[in-house]
Amino acid sequence: MQDYRLPADPLVLILGVTSLFMLFFVCCCGFLIPFSLGLAIVGWVLAGKSLRLYDVDPQQYSEGSRSIVSVGKIICMISALINVILALLITVFFLFLDYDIIEKFSNQTLIQQTKQITTRAKDSIVHDSVYDDALFKHPSTDTVATPAPKTRP
């Protein structure tokens, strides 16, 4: 009786945990979902192959190795399921809801920019007209010194 480890003993567990880590902690707005899903599927397939090897000859492999591969397979299955659900939700969001949201956001941004420009223009016009009115209503009492004419020697 040999106690060998299954071929995908540590790899399946590492792939499953990495896939879940990418999904929950690194995945921002779904950009890494394809990579996370790929890791989960690869781990799931490798676990299936290793478990089939164990089923063919259980005396050759250790029970601990089988349990590690089984846990890794379950983690990969859960990760793949969550990835598929999130991918579908993001796809539905972008296909059906995103156009309206982007259009509303861009219109709202354009309206806000137009209001800011209009407000700035009104402020500058009001400021200029008040300044101009003040100049015309109160004549200046300041005298300007004129230089004395130069005399020729």
mmCIF file of C-alpha atoms in Angstrom:
data_model
loop_
_atom_site.group_PDB
_atom_site.id
_atom_site.type_symbol
_atom_site.label_atom_id
_atom_site.label_comp_id
_atom_site.label_asym_id
_atom_site.label_seq_id
_atom_site.Cartn_x
_atom_site.Cartn_y
_atom_site.Cartn_z
ATOM 1 C CA MET A 1 0.000 0.000 0.000
ATOM 2 C CA GLN A 2 1.490 3.278 -1.191
ATOM 3 C CA ASP A 3 0.443 6.649 0.188
ATOM 4 C CA TYR A 4 1.051 8.928 -2.736
ATOM 5 C CA ARG A 5 -0.604 12.282 -3.151
ATOM 6 C CA LEU A 6 -3.017 12.865 -5.981
ATOM 7 C CA PRO A 7 -1.600 14.853 -8.918
ATOM 8 C CA ALA A 8 -3.705 17.956 -8.229
ATOM 9 C CA ASP A 9 -3.461 17.780 -4.422
ATOM 10 C CA PRO A 10 -2.278 21.284 -3.571
ATOM 11 C CA LEU A 11 -2.988 22.877 -6.956
ATOM 12 C CA VAL A 12 -6.775 22.523 -6.859
ATOM 13 C CA LEU A 13 -7.003 24.099 -3.430
ATOM 14 C CA ILE A 14 -4.706 26.951 -4.469
ATOM 15 C CA LEU A 15 -6.716 27.590 -7.647
ATOM 16 C CA GLY A 16 -10.005 27.615 -5.768
ATOM 17 C CA VAL A 17 -8.809 29.955 -3.041
ATOM 18 C CA THR A 18 -7.132 32.262 -5.587
ATOM 19 C CA SER A 19 -10.313 32.357 -7.625
ATOM 20 C CA LEU A 20 -12.394 33.293 -4.585
ATOM 21 C CA PHE A 21 -9.813 35.859 -3.498
ATOM 22 C CA MET A 22 -9.855 37.478 -6.932
ATOM 23 C CA LEU A 23 -13.626 37.445 -6.938
ATOM 24 C CA PHE A 24 -14.188 39.074 -3.565
ATOM 25 C CA PHE A 25 -11.139 41.218 -2.886
ATOM 26 C CA VAL A 26 -9.492 42.128 -6.177
ATOM 27 C CA CYS A 27 -12.384 42.096 -8.620
ATOM 28 C CA CYS A 28 -13.455 45.669 -9.199
ATOM 29 C CA CYS A 29 -16.690 46.062 -11.108
ATOM 30 C CA GLY A 30 -16.318 42.665 -12.743
ATOM 31 C CA PHE A 31 -13.144 43.232 -14.743
ATOM 32 C CA LEU A 32 -11.415 40.113 -13.369
ATOM 33 C CA ILE A 33 -14.428 37.795 -13.482
ATOM 34 C CA PRO A 34 -13.192 35.977 -16.630
ATOM 35 C CA PHE A 35 -9.817 35.237 -15.003
ATOM 36 C CA SER A 36 -11.416 34.144 -11.752
ATOM 37 C CA LEU A 37 -13.882 31.955 -13.622
ATOM 38 C CA GLY A 38 -11.040 30.435 -15.659
ATOM 39 C CA LEU A 39 -9.114 29.534 -12.508
ATOM 40 C CA ALA A 40 -12.220 27.966 -10.982
ATOM 41 C CA ILE A 41 -12.963 25.890 -14.076
ATOM 42 C CA VAL A 42 -9.356 24.699 -14.409
ATOM 43 C CA GLY A 43 -9.322 23.704 -10.731
ATOM 44 C CA TRP A 44 -12.660 21.922 -11.077
ATOM 45 C CA VAL A 45 -11.450 19.910 -14.088
ATOM 46 C CA LEU A 46 -8.148 18.992 -12.424
ATOM 47 C CA ALA A 47 -9.975 17.908 -9.276
ATOM 48 C CA GLY A 48 -12.312 15.718 -11.310
ATOM 49 C CA LYS A 49 -9.392 14.009 -13.030
ATOM 50 C CA SER A 50 -7.584 13.437 -9.735
ATOM 51 C CA LEU A 51 -10.679 12.029 -8.046
ATOM 52 C CA ARG A 52 -11.190 9.644 -10.975
ATOM 53 C CA LEU A 53 -7.622 8.440 -10.475
ATOM 54 C CA TYR A 54 -8.401 7.846 -6.805
ATOM 55 C CA ASP A 55 -11.562 5.915 -7.698
ATOM 56 C CA VAL A 56 -9.582 3.633 -10.010
ATOM 57 C CA ASP A 57 -6.985 2.688 -7.383
ATOM 58 C CA PRO A 58 -7.818 3.973 -3.865
ATOM 59 C CA GLN A 59 -5.020 1.947 -2.164
ATOM 60 C CA GLN A 60 -2.308 3.838 -4.069
ATOM 61 C CA TYR A 61 -3.288 7.309 -2.853
ATOM 62 C CA SER A 62 -3.751 8.670 0.654
ATOM 63 C CA GLU A 63 -7.135 9.555 2.081
ATOM 64 C CA GLY A 64 -5.853 12.989 3.163
ATOM 65 C CA SER A 65 -4.898 13.808 -0.397
ATOM 66 C CA ARG A 66 -8.369 12.805 -1.551
ATOM 67 C CA SER A 67 -10.021 15.035 1.051
ATOM 68 C CA ILE A 68 -7.852 18.029 0.058
ATOM 69 C CA VAL A 69 -8.776 17.543 -3.599
ATOM 70 C CA SER A 70 -12.462 17.166 -2.667
ATOM 71 C CA VAL A 71 -12.421 20.404 -0.656
ATOM 72 C CA GLY A 72 -10.620 22.159 -3.510
ATOM 73 C CA LYS A 73 -13.213 20.889 -5.963
ATOM 74 C CA ILE A 74 -16.046 22.211 -3.793
ATOM 75 C CA ILE A 75 -14.330 25.607 -3.492
ATOM 76 C CA CYS A 76 -13.816 25.732 -7.263
ATOM 77 C CA MET A 77 -17.469 24.806 -7.845
ATOM 78 C CA ILE A 78 -18.676 27.553 -5.501
ATOM 79 C CA SER A 79 -16.336 30.087 -7.069
ATOM 80 C CA ALA A 80 -17.423 29.144 -10.591
ATOM 81 C CA LEU A 81 -21.090 29.421 -9.625
ATOM 82 C CA ILE A 82 -20.634 32.856 -8.041
ATOM 83 C CA ASN A 83 -18.570 34.007 -11.034
ATOM 84 C CA VAL A 84 -21.244 32.914 -13.493
ATOM 85 C CA ILE A 85 -24.005 34.617 -11.481
ATOM 86 C CA LEU A 86 -22.021 37.852 -11.244
ATOM 87 C CA ALA A 87 -21.120 37.748 -14.930
ATOM 88 C CA LEU A 88 -24.791 37.330 -15.839
ATOM 89 C CA LEU A 89 -25.855 40.146 -13.525
ATOM 90 C CA ILE A 90 -23.229 42.504 -14.917
ATOM 91 C CA THR A 91 -24.159 41.539 -18.482
ATOM 92 C CA VAL A 92 -27.851 42.174 -17.814
ATOM 93 C CA PHE A 93 -26.997 45.472 -16.137
ATOM 94 C CA PHE A 94 -24.912 46.677 -19.078
ATOM 95 C CA LEU A 95 -27.323 45.437 -21.721
ATOM 96 C CA PHE A 96 -30.581 46.705 -20.288
ATOM 97 C CA LEU A 97 -29.894 49.365 -17.714
ATOM 98 C CA ASP A 98 -26.549 50.928 -18.500
ATOM 99 C CA TYR A 99 -27.513 52.876 -21.610
ATOM 100 C CA ASP A 100 -30.158 54.813 -19.746
ATOM 101 C CA ILE A 101 -27.889 55.429 -16.749
ATOM 102 C CA ILE A 102 -24.976 56.595 -18.896
ATOM 103 C CA GLU A 103 -27.266 58.862 -20.889
ATOM 104 C CA LYS A 104 -28.797 60.351 -17.752
ATOM 105 C CA PHE A 105 -25.372 60.796 -16.168
ATOM 106 C CA SER A 106 -23.916 62.475 -19.242
ATOM 107 C CA ASN A 107 -26.982 64.718 -19.575
ATOM 108 C CA GLN A 108 -26.797 65.600 -15.879
ATOM 109 C CA THR A 109 -23.094 66.362 -16.170
ATOM 110 C CA LEU A 110 -23.727 68.523 -19.243
ATOM 111 C CA ILE A 111 -26.532 70.383 -17.447
ATOM 112 C CA GLN A 112 -24.298 71.014 -14.433
ATOM 113 C CA GLN A 113 -21.471 72.285 -16.625
ATOM 114 C CA THR A 114 -23.868 74.563 -18.501
ATOM 115 C CA LYS A 115 -25.233 75.919 -15.214
ATOM 116 C CA GLN A 116 -21.707 76.613 -13.957
ATOM 117 C CA ILE A 117 -20.757 78.426 -17.154
ATOM 118 C CA THR A 118 -24.006 80.413 -17.121
ATOM 119 C CA THR A 119 -23.563 81.320 -13.454
ATOM 120 C CA ARG A 120 -19.991 82.440 -14.050
ATOM 121 C CA ALA A 121 -21.053 84.515 -17.044
ATOM 122 C CA LYS A 122 -23.889 86.128 -15.079
ATOM 123 C CA ASP A 123 -21.581 86.872 -12.159
ATOM 124 C CA SER A 124 -19.010 88.495 -14.406
ATOM 125 C CA ILE A 125 -21.691 90.540 -16.215
ATOM 126 C CA VAL A 126 -23.279 91.702 -12.969
ATOM 127 C CA HIS A 127 -19.881 92.536 -11.505
ATOM 128 C CA ASP A 128 -18.817 94.413 -14.630
ATOM 129 C CA SER A 129 -22.062 96.401 -14.863
ATOM 130 C CA VAL A 130 -21.916 97.376 -11.199
ATOM 131 C CA TYR A 131 -18.325 98.456 -11.637
ATOM 132 C CA ASP A 132 -19.159 100.405 -14.803
ATOM 133 C CA ASP A 133 -22.163 102.091 -13.157
ATOM 134 C CA ALA A 134 -20.012 103.146 -10.234
ATOM 135 C CA LEU A 135 -17.528 104.734 -12.628
ATOM 136 C CA PHE A 136 -20.146 106.764 -14.420
ATOM 137 C CA LYS A 137 -22.135 107.893 -11.361
ATOM 138 C CA HIS A 138 -19.218 109.238 -9.366
ATOM 139 C CA PRO A 139 -16.694 111.127 -11.394
ATOM 140 C CA SER A 140 -13.190 110.657 -10.260
ATOM 141 C CA THR A 141 -11.604 113.386 -8.167
ATOM 142 C CA ASP A 142 -8.140 112.079 -8.720
ATOM 143 C CA THR A 143 -5.866 114.312 -10.657
ATOM 144 C CA VAL A 144 -3.332 113.025 -12.983
ATOM 145 C CA ALA A 145 0.014 114.687 -12.843
ATOM 146 C CA THR A 146 1.195 115.777 -16.222
ATOM 147 C CA PRO A 147 4.884 116.110 -16.846
ATOM 148 C CA ALA A 148 6.253 119.562 -17.388
ATOM 149 C CA PRO A 149 7.201 120.389 -20.921
ATOM 150 C CA LYS A 150 10.843 120.057 -21.688
ATOM 151 C CA THR A 151 12.645 123.257 -22.456
ATOM 152 C CA ARG A 152 15.390 123.508 -24.994
ATOM 153 C CA PRO A 153 18.710 124.995 -23.896
#
